[in-house]
XYZ file of C-alpha atoms in Angstrom:
658
model
C -0.545 -50.994 -21.561
C 1.030 -47.743 -22.804
C -2.512 -47.348 -24.004
C -4.500 -48.175 -21.221
C -2.261 -46.271 -19.247
C -3.029 -43.437 -21.577
C -6.936 -43.558 -21.300
C -6.096 -43.238 -17.785
C -4.561 -40.250 -17.461
C -7.320 -38.606 -20.158
C -10.225 -39.549 -17.088
C -12.145 -36.566 -16.989
C -13.491 -34.293 -13.650
C -16.614 -35.605 -14.548
C -15.899 -39.537 -15.354
C -14.264 -39.397 -11.601
C -17.297 -38.588 -10.457
C -19.633 -40.886 -12.433
C -16.959 -43.466 -10.453
C -17.402 -42.099 -7.141
C -20.858 -41.949 -7.482
C -20.729 -45.701 -8.364
C -18.871 -46.662 -5.613
C -21.621 -45.043 -3.459
C -24.648 -47.121 -4.826
C -22.017 -49.727 -4.431
C -21.154 -49.520 -0.923
C -25.119 -49.131 0.148
C -26.028 -52.395 -1.017
C -23.369 -53.705 1.696
C -25.116 -51.402 4.015
C -28.267 -53.007 4.031
C -26.315 -56.330 4.395
C -24.172 -55.155 7.182
C -26.176 -52.588 8.867
C -23.533 -50.027 9.100
C -23.499 -47.119 6.829
C -19.596 -45.582 8.578
C -18.079 -48.266 6.865
C -19.098 -47.736 3.406
C -18.030 -44.212 3.021
C -14.721 -45.477 4.636
C -14.753 -48.517 1.742
C -15.285 -45.383 -1.290
C -11.987 -44.061 0.442
C -10.464 -47.066 0.476
C -11.088 -47.806 -3.230
C -9.935 -44.441 -4.085
C -6.669 -44.446 -2.443
C -5.982 -48.254 -3.763
C -6.499 -48.255 -7.403
C -3.685 -46.415 -8.485
C -1.249 -48.834 -6.906
C -2.108 -51.362 -9.029
C -1.547 -51.502 -12.852
C -3.713 -49.744 -15.420
C -5.330 -52.853 -16.575
C -6.182 -53.723 -12.822
C -7.526 -50.702 -12.445
C -9.886 -50.710 -15.547
C -11.215 -54.801 -14.449
C -11.397 -53.364 -10.626
C -14.863 -51.812 -10.676
C -16.316 -54.889 -12.213
C -15.297 -57.034 -10.645
C -16.527 -55.147 -7.259
C -19.859 -54.750 -8.768
C -20.206 -58.157 -9.126
C -18.969 -59.032 -5.393
C -21.672 -56.248 -4.420
C -24.463 -58.047 -6.427
C -23.228 -61.460 -5.203
C -23.268 -60.882 -1.404
C -27.019 -58.628 -2.121
C -28.572 -62.608 -3.222
C -32.381 -62.447 -3.206
C -32.312 -59.371 -5.728
C -34.864 -57.021 -3.774
C -35.489 -53.987 -4.530
C -32.198 -51.584 -3.750
C -32.890 -48.564 -1.128
C -30.729 -45.442 -2.757
C -28.747 -43.461 -0.225
C -30.631 -39.836 0.650
C -30.130 -37.043 -2.357
C -28.148 -34.708 0.669
C -26.086 -37.632 1.411
C -25.028 -38.415 -1.912
C -24.248 -34.230 -2.430
C -21.954 -34.312 0.960
C -20.255 -36.954 -0.363
C -19.622 -35.603 -3.495
C -18.496 -32.221 -1.874
C -16.495 -33.928 0.600
C -14.952 -35.934 -2.333
C -14.206 -32.668 -4.379
C -12.919 -30.990 -1.438
C -10.032 -33.955 -0.927
C -9.540 -33.504 -4.680
C -8.954 -29.566 -4.851
C -6.791 -29.921 -2.004
C -4.603 -32.504 -3.728
C -4.654 -30.776 -6.886
C -3.067 -27.646 -5.534
C -0.134 -30.248 -3.636
C 0.363 -31.635 -6.978
C 0.857 -27.891 -8.377
C 2.884 -27.095 -5.842
C 5.461 -29.870 -6.382
C 5.645 -29.539 -10.331
C 5.900 -26.180 -10.149
C 8.645 -25.799 -7.054
C 10.563 -28.963 -6.705
C 10.552 -30.172 -10.651
C 8.721 -33.221 -10.002
C 7.695 -34.617 -13.440
C 4.310 -36.548 -11.874
C 1.642 -37.151 -14.511
C -2.139 -35.140 -14.583
C -3.891 -37.815 -12.498
C -1.133 -38.413 -10.013
C -1.671 -39.311 -6.455
C -0.385 -40.104 -3.173
C 1.261 -42.999 -4.054
C 3.167 -41.041 -6.944
C 4.236 -38.207 -4.244
C 5.841 -40.902 -2.158
C 7.253 -42.899 -4.751
C 9.145 -39.498 -6.606
C 10.204 -38.642 -2.691
C 11.673 -41.900 -2.478
C 13.405 -41.725 -5.513
C 15.085 -38.795 -4.511
C 16.017 -40.108 -1.318
C 18.056 -42.609 -3.431
C 15.390 -45.329 -2.905
C 14.382 -47.723 -5.901
C 10.623 -48.049 -6.214
C 9.185 -50.700 -8.669
C 5.576 -50.274 -10.446
C 4.376 -53.210 -7.652
C 5.369 -50.802 -4.693
C 8.305 -53.095 -3.582
C 11.056 -50.396 -2.552
C 14.681 -50.705 -1.315
C 18.001 -48.755 -0.936
C 19.920 -47.992 -3.999
C 22.579 -48.768 -3.099
C 22.093 -52.388 -1.850
C 23.241 -55.360 -4.236
C 20.977 -57.545 -2.848
C 17.378 -58.880 -3.323
C 14.796 -56.125 -2.445
C 13.623 -58.170 0.818
C 17.339 -58.296 1.999
C 17.570 -54.895 0.750
C 14.752 -53.665 2.771
C 15.889 -55.312 5.964
C 19.118 -54.009 5.827
C 17.894 -50.457 6.039
C 15.500 -51.170 8.688
C 16.669 -50.096 12.457
C 15.218 -50.598 15.641
C 12.423 -47.891 17.177
C 14.817 -46.039 19.119
C 17.273 -45.411 15.908
C 18.372 -41.699 15.211
C 19.455 -40.147 11.569
C 22.059 -37.585 11.260
C 22.922 -36.077 8.019
C 26.769 -34.933 6.913
C 27.161 -31.500 7.553
C 27.819 -30.219 3.773
C 27.560 -26.506 3.049
C 25.038 -26.201 0.106
C 25.585 -23.477 -2.233
C 24.834 -19.534 -1.381
C 21.561 -19.716 -3.409
C 20.065 -22.455 -1.548
C 18.424 -21.974 1.861
C 17.324 -24.823 4.141
C 14.247 -24.449 6.075
C 13.939 -25.850 9.294
C 10.982 -24.697 11.405
C 10.654 -25.242 15.515
C 8.073 -26.210 18.281
C 5.321 -28.340 18.037
C 2.813 -28.737 15.062
C -0.307 -30.381 13.943
C 0.665 -32.796 11.535
C -1.086 -30.969 8.370
C 1.248 -27.603 9.520
C 4.433 -30.227 9.785
C 3.694 -31.944 6.873
C 3.293 -28.593 4.672
C 6.994 -27.655 6.372
C 8.440 -30.393 5.386
C 7.723 -29.415 2.085
C 8.952 -26.653 1.433
C 12.284 -27.729 3.085
C 12.333 -30.683 0.022
C 10.920 -28.855 -3.169
C 13.523 -26.458 -3.866
C 13.211 -23.934 -6.756
C 16.645 -24.040 -7.346
C 18.857 -27.444 -7.391
C 19.684 -28.718 -3.553
C 23.091 -30.244 -2.575
C 20.307 -33.418 -1.846
C 19.582 -33.440 -5.322
C 20.605 -37.370 -6.667
C 21.844 -36.857 -10.057
C 24.352 -37.978 -12.562
C 26.561 -35.396 -12.235
C 26.564 -34.507 -8.203
C 27.219 -37.475 -5.569
C 24.529 -38.259 -3.633
C 25.028 -36.613 0.351
C 24.071 -39.460 2.810
C 23.696 -40.217 6.213
C 24.520 -42.588 8.767
C 22.123 -44.804 10.637
C 23.025 -45.652 14.410
C 21.637 -48.704 16.034
C 21.313 -48.920 19.495
C 24.530 -51.144 20.172
C 26.240 -47.574 18.853
C 27.330 -49.673 15.424
C 27.168 -47.490 12.137
C 25.163 -49.435 9.523
C 24.362 -48.418 5.947
C 24.464 -45.251 4.929
C 21.529 -44.234 3.180
C 20.346 -40.510 1.833
C 18.558 -38.278 3.358
C 16.335 -35.580 2.553
C 16.738 -32.271 3.908
C 14.664 -31.052 6.336
C 13.102 -34.495 7.027
C 15.282 -34.628 10.537
C 13.884 -35.291 14.049
C 15.193 -33.262 17.025
C 16.788 -36.267 18.494
C 19.219 -35.900 22.072
C 22.399 -34.015 21.809
C 24.434 -37.178 22.993
C 23.088 -39.182 20.128
C 24.585 -36.811 17.347
C 27.610 -37.702 15.858
C 29.653 -36.013 12.779
C 28.514 -32.604 13.968
C 30.622 -29.940 13.208
C 31.855 -28.381 17.210
C 31.070 -24.588 15.170
C 28.047 -24.158 12.745
C 28.459 -21.580 9.907
C 26.525 -18.694 11.408
C 22.625 -18.697 10.264
C 23.498 -21.915 8.105
C 21.446 -24.334 10.064
C 20.405 -26.934 7.165
C 20.164 -30.591 7.988
C 20.248 -30.366 11.290
C 17.036 -29.361 13.976
C 18.795 -26.780 15.282
C 16.689 -23.569 15.369
C 18.478 -20.206 17.552
C 16.102 -18.470 19.688
C 16.233 -14.848 21.332
C 14.788 -13.279 23.941
C 13.499 -9.539 23.659
C 15.506 -7.717 26.401
C 13.157 -5.336 27.960
C 12.178 -1.952 26.139
C 13.479 0.060 29.006
C 17.118 -1.662 30.041
C 18.688 1.596 28.772
C 17.268 4.663 30.254
C 17.688 7.942 29.347
C 21.042 8.807 30.420
C 21.803 5.485 28.414
C 22.326 3.631 31.405
C 21.824 0.179 32.552
C 18.531 0.825 34.581
C 18.924 -2.488 36.742
C 22.431 -4.174 36.245
C 22.479 -6.108 39.058
C 18.699 -7.526 37.676
C 19.414 -7.724 34.225
C 22.606 -10.589 35.492
C 20.267 -12.200 37.205
C 17.664 -12.782 33.963
C 20.528 -13.144 31.314
C 21.993 -15.971 33.783
C 18.648 -17.325 33.870
C 18.267 -17.324 29.852
C 21.688 -18.570 29.879
C 20.756 -21.843 31.683
C 17.763 -22.722 29.586
C 19.947 -22.448 26.912
C 18.945 -19.921 24.616
C 20.753 -18.634 21.575
C 20.746 -14.669 22.369
C 18.880 -12.020 23.407
C 17.676 -8.903 21.249
C 17.804 -5.243 21.936
C 16.371 -2.071 20.736
C 19.247 0.580 20.086
C 17.142 3.518 20.285
C 17.793 6.954 18.456
C 16.650 9.296 20.893
C 18.810 8.235 23.911
C 21.872 7.347 21.431
C 21.925 10.861 19.500
C 19.246 12.695 22.113
C 20.918 15.933 22.556
C 23.055 16.829 19.052
C 23.415 15.572 15.687
C 26.078 12.932 15.203
C 26.814 13.726 19.086
C 26.365 9.436 20.130
C 26.657 7.830 23.451
C 26.801 4.734 23.532
C 27.887 3.742 27.275
C 25.552 2.033 28.487
C 24.663 -0.086 25.431
C 28.746 -0.626 25.834
C 28.394 -2.045 29.503
C 25.265 -4.383 28.030
C 27.245 -6.305 25.013
C 29.974 -6.585 27.858
C 27.749 -8.344 30.109
C 26.614 -10.465 27.139
C 29.424 -11.609 25.757
C 31.137 -12.873 29.146
C 27.920 -15.065 29.723
C 28.770 -16.531 26.003
C 25.329 -15.169 24.501
C 24.889 -13.709 20.967
C 22.954 -10.222 20.457
C 20.483 -9.147 17.968
C 20.277 -5.264 17.666
C 17.382 -3.303 16.157
C 18.112 0.288 15.185
C 15.287 1.719 16.693
C 14.588 4.599 14.923
C 10.984 5.473 16.196
C 9.288 6.432 19.250
C 8.582 4.424 22.005
C 5.585 4.758 24.238
C 1.756 5.045 23.266
C 1.440 1.612 21.505
C 0.557 -1.866 22.692
C 3.164 -3.292 24.801
C 4.658 0.004 25.442
C 5.910 0.078 28.892
C 8.332 3.355 28.902
C 8.184 6.420 26.655
C 10.950 7.285 24.760
C 10.881 10.135 22.212
C 12.585 10.460 19.246
C 15.987 13.131 19.599
C 15.364 16.489 21.249
C 17.223 18.266 17.963
C 14.310 16.446 15.922
C 11.620 17.531 17.895
C 13.216 21.060 17.634
C 12.876 21.103 14.260
C 9.689 19.396 13.935
C 7.742 22.231 16.880
C 9.296 24.770 13.809
C 8.544 22.248 10.804
C 5.430 19.794 11.982
C 5.688 18.863 8.244
C 8.764 16.550 8.906
C 5.841 14.034 10.885
C 3.542 11.969 9.290
C -0.064 13.355 8.965
C -3.546 12.202 8.613
C -6.524 13.965 6.859
C -7.788 15.642 9.692
C -4.434 17.341 9.996
C -3.444 15.470 13.106
C 0.493 14.785 13.334
C 2.322 11.750 14.944
C 5.577 12.070 15.754
C 6.160 8.719 16.759
C 8.316 8.666 13.552
C 9.399 10.766 10.492
C 7.857 11.160 7.424
C 9.191 9.234 4.415
C 8.508 12.156 2.440
C 11.913 13.644 3.630
C 13.700 10.901 3.054
C 15.874 13.061 0.292
C 14.951 16.695 1.738
C 17.676 18.483 3.659
C 15.774 19.555 6.720
C 17.676 17.922 9.658
C 20.235 20.232 10.300
C 21.361 20.043 6.221
C 20.935 16.409 6.559
C 18.148 13.892 4.887
C 16.502 11.768 6.755
C 18.477 8.736 5.469
C 21.552 10.245 5.752
C 20.473 10.360 9.606
C 19.964 6.887 9.787
C 23.056 5.907 7.831
C 25.331 8.382 10.154
C 23.636 6.619 13.254
C 24.032 2.939 11.375
C 27.834 3.320 10.624
C 28.959 4.690 14.798
C 27.187 1.516 15.324
C 29.051 -0.591 13.373
C 32.560 1.638 14.470
C 31.602 1.633 18.467
C 31.389 -1.725 18.264
C 33.787 -3.154 15.261
C 35.156 -6.129 18.214
C 31.598 -7.764 18.390
C 31.043 -8.109 15.255
C 34.496 -9.426 14.426
C 33.781 -12.165 17.339
C 30.500 -12.924 15.898
C 28.572 -11.721 18.917
C 26.346 -9.802 17.079
C 24.698 -12.254 14.614
C 21.658 -10.170 12.789
C 20.742 -5.777 12.716
C 17.065 -5.691 12.558
C 17.119 -2.140 10.745
C 14.090 -0.042 11.890
C 12.009 1.120 9.012
C 8.648 2.814 10.637
C 6.416 2.813 13.558
C 7.515 0.016 15.852
C 10.428 -0.274 13.606
C 7.986 -2.034 11.585
C 8.069 -1.126 7.844
C 4.377 -0.023 7.488
C 2.755 2.996 7.511
C 1.318 4.665 11.285
C -2.255 4.237 10.491
C -3.082 2.706 13.829
C -2.287 5.349 16.066
C -3.601 4.642 19.590
C -2.999 7.854 20.473
C -5.154 9.157 17.909
C -8.135 7.536 19.606
C -7.465 4.155 17.322
C -9.301 0.790 18.579
C -8.867 -2.763 16.964
C -10.021 -3.657 14.321
C -10.777 -0.180 12.529
C -9.630 -0.282 9.131
C -6.764 3.075 10.504
C -6.620 5.911 7.962
C -4.202 7.096 5.284
C -1.154 9.006 6.283
C -0.264 11.120 3.496
C -1.261 14.858 3.835
C 2.291 16.026 4.767
C 3.515 18.549 2.364
C 6.695 16.076 1.448
C 4.123 13.391 0.760
C 2.043 15.348 -1.168
C 4.515 16.783 -3.246
C 5.109 13.181 -4.091
C 1.586 12.913 -4.680
C 1.017 15.386 -7.318
C 4.180 14.800 -9.073
C 3.024 11.230 -9.623
C -0.535 12.367 -10.851
C 0.628 15.040 -13.000
C 3.271 12.369 -14.993
C -0.341 10.301 -15.375
C -1.854 13.401 -16.498
C -4.476 13.819 -14.194
C -3.119 16.245 -12.018
C -6.881 16.558 -9.996
C -5.916 12.786 -8.655
C -3.401 14.802 -6.448
C -5.243 14.257 -3.235
C -5.625 11.483 -0.499
C -9.566 9.300 -0.630
C -12.242 11.892 0.821
C -14.388 9.152 1.554
C -12.347 6.328 3.074
C -14.277 6.853 6.620
C -11.956 7.246 9.630
C -9.787 4.922 11.909
C -12.199 3.473 13.692
C -14.150 2.672 10.819
C -14.893 -0.667 9.421
C -15.077 -1.510 5.166
C -18.229 -1.763 4.664
C -19.131 1.675 6.033
C -16.873 3.307 3.496
C -17.488 3.905 -0.143
C -13.687 3.735 -0.882
C -13.320 0.019 1.137
C -16.845 -1.723 0.426
C -16.908 -4.145 -2.288
C -16.839 -2.861 -5.298
C -16.029 0.434 -3.579
C -13.293 2.931 -5.206
C -10.498 1.412 -4.041
C -10.974 -0.640 -7.617
C -11.469 2.163 -9.554
C -9.165 4.281 -11.827
C -8.082 6.665 -9.214
C -7.918 4.194 -6.065
C -5.874 1.750 -8.396
C -3.400 4.789 -9.148
C -3.626 6.123 -5.279
C -2.902 2.317 -4.022
C -0.044 1.769 -5.932
C 1.771 5.052 -4.854
C 1.202 4.594 -1.463
C 2.478 1.513 -1.585
C 5.380 2.585 -4.025
C 6.304 4.996 -1.446
C 6.710 2.559 1.444
C 8.925 0.179 -1.132
C 10.971 3.380 -1.657
C 11.552 4.111 1.872
C 12.610 0.134 2.276
C 14.338 -0.043 -0.243
C 16.727 3.173 -0.144
C 17.456 2.474 4.020
C 18.231 -1.161 3.666
C 20.742 -0.553 0.664
C 22.672 2.111 3.075
C 22.463 -0.595 5.815
C 23.808 -3.270 3.970
C 26.736 -0.751 3.450
C 27.395 0.074 6.973
C 26.557 -3.819 7.935
C 28.639 -5.373 5.583
C 29.202 -8.939 6.243
C 26.090 -8.999 8.884
C 22.656 -10.151 8.292
C 20.232 -7.534 8.338
C 16.431 -8.079 8.510
C 13.240 -5.992 8.477
C 10.172 -6.255 10.211
C 6.681 -6.663 9.173
C 3.545 -6.603 10.976
C 0.443 -9.482 10.814
C -2.696 -7.023 9.716
C -5.001 -9.764 9.702
C -8.322 -7.504 10.615
C -10.252 -7.748 7.532
C -8.561 -10.205 5.507
C -11.058 -12.158 4.473
C -12.901 -9.273 2.902
C -12.348 -8.251 -0.569
C -10.379 -4.993 -0.062
C -8.542 -5.830 2.865
C -9.174 -1.927 3.881
C -5.958 -2.097 7.329
C -3.670 -3.567 4.821
C -4.092 -0.824 2.751
C -3.877 2.192 5.098
C -0.662 0.233 6.279
C 0.734 0.463 2.809
C 0.232 -3.452 1.731
C -1.625 -3.094 -1.273
C -2.614 -6.469 -1.272
C -6.367 -6.575 -1.537
C -8.134 -10.004 -2.695
C -7.072 -9.977 -6.534
C -3.630 -8.522 -6.128
C -0.494 -9.843 -3.913
C 1.013 -7.181 -2.312
C 3.663 -9.400 -0.007
C 5.984 -10.030 -3.399
C 7.390 -6.818 -4.316
C 8.564 -6.443 -0.496
C 9.959 -9.690 -0.820
C 11.643 -9.279 -4.143
C 13.191 -5.892 -2.642
C 14.495 -7.748 0.736
C 16.140 -10.740 -1.617
C 17.619 -7.292 -3.825
C 19.915 -6.644 -0.687
C 20.365 -9.780 1.252
C 17.654 -8.728 4.026
C 16.026 -11.458 6.004
C 12.189 -11.028 6.953
C 11.260 -10.473 10.123
C 7.090 -11.421 10.736
C 5.354 -10.691 14.322
C 2.343 -12.893 13.561
C 3.548 -16.516 13.787
C 1.361 -16.900 17.159
C -1.746 -17.470 14.940
C -3.052 -20.304 16.658
C -3.165 -18.116 19.398
C -5.142 -15.555 17.569
C -7.542 -17.837 16.035
C -8.854 -18.958 19.618
C -10.133 -15.578 20.138
C -13.815 -14.825 19.538
C -13.613 -11.261 18.056
C -11.524 -12.605 14.853
C -15.015 -13.541 13.627
C -16.814 -10.445 13.994
C -13.559 -8.537 12.250
C -13.239 -11.210 9.406
C -9.494 -11.880 10.098
C -7.582 -14.736 9.267
C -3.612 -14.799 10.786
C -2.919 -18.357 9.464
C -4.099 -16.985 5.924
C -2.056 -13.928 5.929
C 0.987 -15.970 7.385
C 1.160 -18.360 4.595
C 0.814 -15.636 2.245
C 3.975 -13.747 4.074
C 5.827 -17.124 3.827
C 4.923 -18.256 0.263
C 6.068 -14.368 -0.564
C 9.691 -14.926 1.015
C 9.730 -19.106 0.100
C 9.618 -17.622 -3.649
C 12.900 -15.544 -3.959
C 14.677 -18.138 -1.458
C 15.364 -15.165 1.815
C 15.654 -16.160 4.877
C 12.758 -15.765 7.613
C 12.921 -14.829 11.768
C 9.546 -14.924 13.064
C 8.654 -12.768 16.846
C 5.673 -13.334 18.296
C 3.827 -10.181 19.322
C 2.123 -11.408 22.399
C 3.229 -13.461 25.532
C 2.763 -17.475 24.676
C 3.415 -19.764 27.128
C 3.192 -23.490 25.229
C 5.259 -25.906 23.383
C 4.939 -23.957 19.964
C 6.526 -20.672 20.587
C 9.147 -18.973 23.066
C 7.827 -19.140 26.864
C 8.263 -14.915 26.246
C 8.462 -12.303 23.992
C 10.985 -13.395 21.910
C 12.278 -14.262 18.324
C 12.489 -17.387 16.727
C 14.735 -17.251 13.472
C 13.835 -20.579 10.831
C 14.975 -20.070 7.518
C 12.716 -20.205 4.489
C 13.430 -22.142 1.310
């Protein structure tokens, strides 16, 4: 038996293809007899899936038996009619594609789930491994029964069965700090649902649900229709179904904040209008807002999200803060027993897609900008962008004796002191820290006010004197002082990659200078996020902080990923630009908020083909980067969504990454 298994494991890919072709020919004979060609393809797939479940000796005997049966059924010894060559090639391509997907799944399980799967493992091996981790016994012949059952396998199997309406609820046992369980929301296709469940099961670190000799297994209750509690069976984290509140038993009355492991609960927050607070820091429409909040409360959303605008609170003089309007707003939210997520908005509102109000930067900052416009981001033509401050002044004392990061820290500290009671009572559940235009960690590479239109690649924003000073220093350290310049062949805001010498296939972006420049450009972005989040962590100690990333999905299917490069994400096809960002967030214990989760809606738009966009591919790359470093994820839809897969308004849905 052992020798046969070793031979089976060592079968090469070429042997598999020969076996596949033999199966195809055998099925053709049955097609001639039955007159149904489509059934033959299904038989071939069935043979591939059935063989692994038999013993190793039976697997080697199976194919000769099949040949013998086919030859007997053929009868008469008539001439064999071969399948057309094109159909054979299509069959082989389909089989190779299926095997490639299986190989990637198994590689992920081995790498992230510590599953000891053999080289030629198949879906039966995966199911068996999952069942064993869940505390079930799987015999070599496939018989499966609960490990705790002392009776026969058949009895054990029937004991674990319940009616179709039975529900399973896990015990609430807090996971270790290093382990974050994943729960995602909404309707999904089968592929997406299975992928999400895989992510929530296969942990890179030990899980409280691991069934090892050193840790007792966690179990769940099985509730039958009659209300009796039957045998308690182990339950894998993340595999719960959404069930009725009345059927939930054993759940604590108050869940730990941002810890929804083992529950069907996903918190949903709705973004309030951008102009809910006017320029005098007063509620624009208190009565109308109260009605809207009551509606949200009636549909059981968890809370609301609101921007705390720097341009309103510190509008007239440095370190003179006016929080009056926000005090009244937060009090209304508390009285309705809702929660709050607040955004430290250090950017300008107005001029971008979706902006319906105009909230500039503080007046005293604008005055400094008139005398020293270098504090703003600048493009190659010298146009200034007052949407936010240049990261070149993060450590420059040009703001009335303070650096930019000191200004941000003083603002955040004032907010924390002013609303201390809301933090202590848990009303404020999360603080999103603004890190750039639209509050996102990116360069303002696509400003509508400068003529950008989708799907333009945008422009590099590194031509103010402070950014050029940093670039010059980096070039001198490399011994190439003539590299202290931005690319001169990167096109304009509305160019396409193939129209430029820098972003085209084989362009300068992948040359010595291009790699140096893009490394520096992306590192400045990373350093800015690192500095601001380190101070935010200090100001909001004990409260979850998060950073927002945009979904720049256009030109994702090109080699250069030009639109991402100009935004500061060094993410061409041969490099992962999001891992470093996720690692930086993990360093500060920050969550990642991503604004491209409505990709199923985006992909229905025809213009994506022309822009070679891939929203789904980008989403999975960012999610995997976050999962690899075990940081939570919050999803924010950038467009209105009116379906079951997303909130019914512009809002934010949180779910936890593994």
